[in-house]
Amino acid sequence: MQGGKGSILTVLKSIVQEVNQIPRLTDALFRLAARVKETMQVDSCSIYLADYTHQEFILKATDGLARDAVERVKIGFSEGLIGLVGQREEPLNIENAHQHPRFKHYPEVKEEHYNAFLGTPIIHQRKVLGVITMQQSAMRKFSEDEEAFLVTLAAQIALEISNAETRGALNPHAGMYVGNMQKNVRGVPGSPGLAMGVGYSPHAAYTLKTWVVKQSTNNQREIDFYRKGVEATRAQVEVLSDRLEGQVPDDVRAIFQLYHQLLDANSLGREVEAKIREGWDAASSLKLVVEAYAARFEAMEDPYMQERAIDIVDLSNRILLNILSEVKGKSVFERDRPQQPCILVAEEVSAPMLAEFPKAILAGIISIKGSNNSHAAILARAMGVPAVMGCQNVSPTLLEHKEILLDGYAGEVIVSPEKAIRAEFSQLIEEERLLSVRIDSEADKACETLDGCEISLMVNAGLSTELETATTSSKPIGIGLYRTEIPFMLRERFPSESEQVVLYRKILESAPDSEIAMRTLDVGGDKPLPYFPITEENPFLGWRGIRLTLDHPEIFLVQIRAMLRASIGLKNLSIMLPMISSVAEVNEARRLVEQAFFEVEEEARHQGVTLYRPRLGIMLEVPSVLYQLPQLAKKVDFFSVGSNDLTQYLLAVDRNNSRVASLYNTYHPAVLSALFDIVKQADQHHVPVSICGEIAGEPGGAVLLMGMGYRKLSMNAFNLRKINWVIRNVNLSEAQALLSRALTSDSYEEVYHHINQYLEKRGLGGLVRAGS
């Protein structure tokens, strides 16, 4: 291929963009083969996709081999050169393919006159999705540049092929879930539990971007839908234009003139109707035509023309809504309220959306965006509602009105399940329900192992304290982690000192005889403040937690003063410092806490009330502090382990990144060793230590932590009863033996195996599900 890096990148970008515009995967692959053949000036380009059910590669598209061999030629995973590329998971560049020992002749493809062969695997997240090949009559080795081009192209198209497969685009209906065909979608576990229900999206955004193309055989009906949609849009634009007359400058109103011109453009209508006659429904035809236009406008250098792309898309979204209103016979905004158990589906499930939703029918939650640390996930866990986050290669419109099985333990969503799978899932849900009834009946019993070891259980709170601290136990429960940043995040400005005092006083008075550990403002990373934006390339390693508040002592001091004023007359306040990575940070924070204490103490003395000195602790979540515990022990009253962030930093895995989320696991033997080392050092230096990460609220995790020596576990309120029940049914000596096996394991899978074996032996197998 001629030209430098710039031209190669330009060509690659051009090919990928063009292929992405084509809705049906089969058509896209044929276009890809043609473009590669033309660009690289080779005699043939072909694409084979993997079928794991039958363990074979199927020829899906070609430009150069026999066209009628497509879908007919199927090559076993261990057969021929295609199978070899898949097995080796690397490019294969051969001067004379016929001489290669793995060459296998397939008469249907008619490749006898091709000698040179270059094949490279198409891989997404370690899974071989297919193979792309180039062939040439000449007997030669392809150049390094040609090989690099094909490898780069394969890497770029892998994600699109994976997404198309997930959406069901490998079937003739391009993007539709057909009939009762079961589909499995992976996400990130957001809240544990199993749920079954119909997908419901209360705020479904019908836009060209999210619309999934569908086919239709009734061309005239779809043309009528399109024409009526355009007429309705024309009438709405007229009303909007008239309404703004005299209220805005004429040049602003001129946008409506452009809208009128677009609506009157015969070429647009003709192209949409041509697409309908090709077999697409009205909405899909509009999407295909408009997105092609918009892409051309966006590619122009003239800023005015780029803006017109936005206008075209905005107007077309209006037409889309009117088309769908014609199809449904009512406005698409008139949503029927669900009457049966449903799975709430949204691009991004928000806390207000959960608050508005009827809890009696909320069986589960699917958030297309979001992480296991988002507001929605935290609240879902507090409510005990199973949730899966980050299902990024589907859209709400694909899941709406479909029967869904949701596994919040494994982060898996099953759409349109087969009868046998549904029956098995129903049985598991019933077993969970019966177990929950049994656990609830014993909620008030003391949290003590069979051999007399007492464990203190506390709750993590912050998003909705009333909801998060509501338990079936009649005993007052302390708060091991109060996330003070949540009230900051829900406002449009920093809350004042007096606003914070009211909030904190309410929390402290909710359990006056129990410890309440308030974490100072912990924003940054995946928790930005809308009114204090922080833009960083790597926010988890950036300006967050104590680093931010020490740089802004005015924010830190106001918060500490508010906590202290709220605690006047009470003895249950503990203050926790997040993201500590050095002794110097503790020294500086202590100085500011002391300053605030003397100020508030003086005020209290003048008022004749008593201010008790709070306990000051630090969160252990940055690996550096693991090697400074003896020095830190002299500076603080307690340690609290934040196992979620500690795991993230020890394993160098962003737990909210779906590409590497599978590598994030608190049961990794290295993480368990770190947790064990912390409690041993804390005991040695006589510093109380608690743990408030997700592992504390999981049955296997609680048993391991108890075996390590942790005697104070903090978790989501929904898990309290379950963990209490687990602890009362195990022996400390057995937990210690289980820990020994876990610490010497090679992988977290092996740790899971030991945990599950133990829980089964103890009759606690009902608590074991995938991923728990």
Short mmCIF file of C-alpha atoms in Angstrom, two decimals, residues 497 501 505 561 564-569 597-611:
data_model
loop_
_atom_site.label_atom_id
_atom_site.label_comp_id
_atom_site.label_asym_id
_atom_site.label_seq_id
_atom_site.Cartn_x
_atom_site.Cartn_y
_atom_site.Cartn_z
CA GLU A 497 -22.24 24.73 57.18
CA VAL A 501 -25.18 20.50 60.60
CA ARG A 505 -27.30 15.84 63.49
CA ARG A 561 -17.00 22.20 61.89
CA LEU A 564 -18.51 18.75 65.33
CA ARG A 565 -21.42 21.16 65.84
CA ALA A 566 -23.85 18.36 64.94
CA SER A 567 -22.23 16.12 67.58
CA ILE A 568 -22.55 18.53 70.54
CA GLY A 569 -23.84 16.58 73.53
CA PHE A 597 -12.39 21.41 67.31
CA PHE A 598 -11.02 24.31 69.39
CA GLU A 599 -13.26 26.78 67.51
CA VAL A 600 -16.44 24.75 68.04
CA GLU A 601 -15.49 23.78 71.62
CA GLU A 602 -15.20 27.46 72.51
CA GLU A 603 -18.64 28.15 71.00
CA ALA A 604 -20.10 25.17 72.89
CA ARG A 605 -18.57 26.30 76.18
CA HIS A 606 -20.18 29.76 75.82
CA GLN A 607 -23.53 28.04 75.22
CA GLY A 608 -23.09 25.79 78.26
CA VAL A 609 -23.05 22.52 76.24
CA THR A 610 -20.38 19.82 75.92
CA LEU A 611 -18.43 18.95 72.78
#
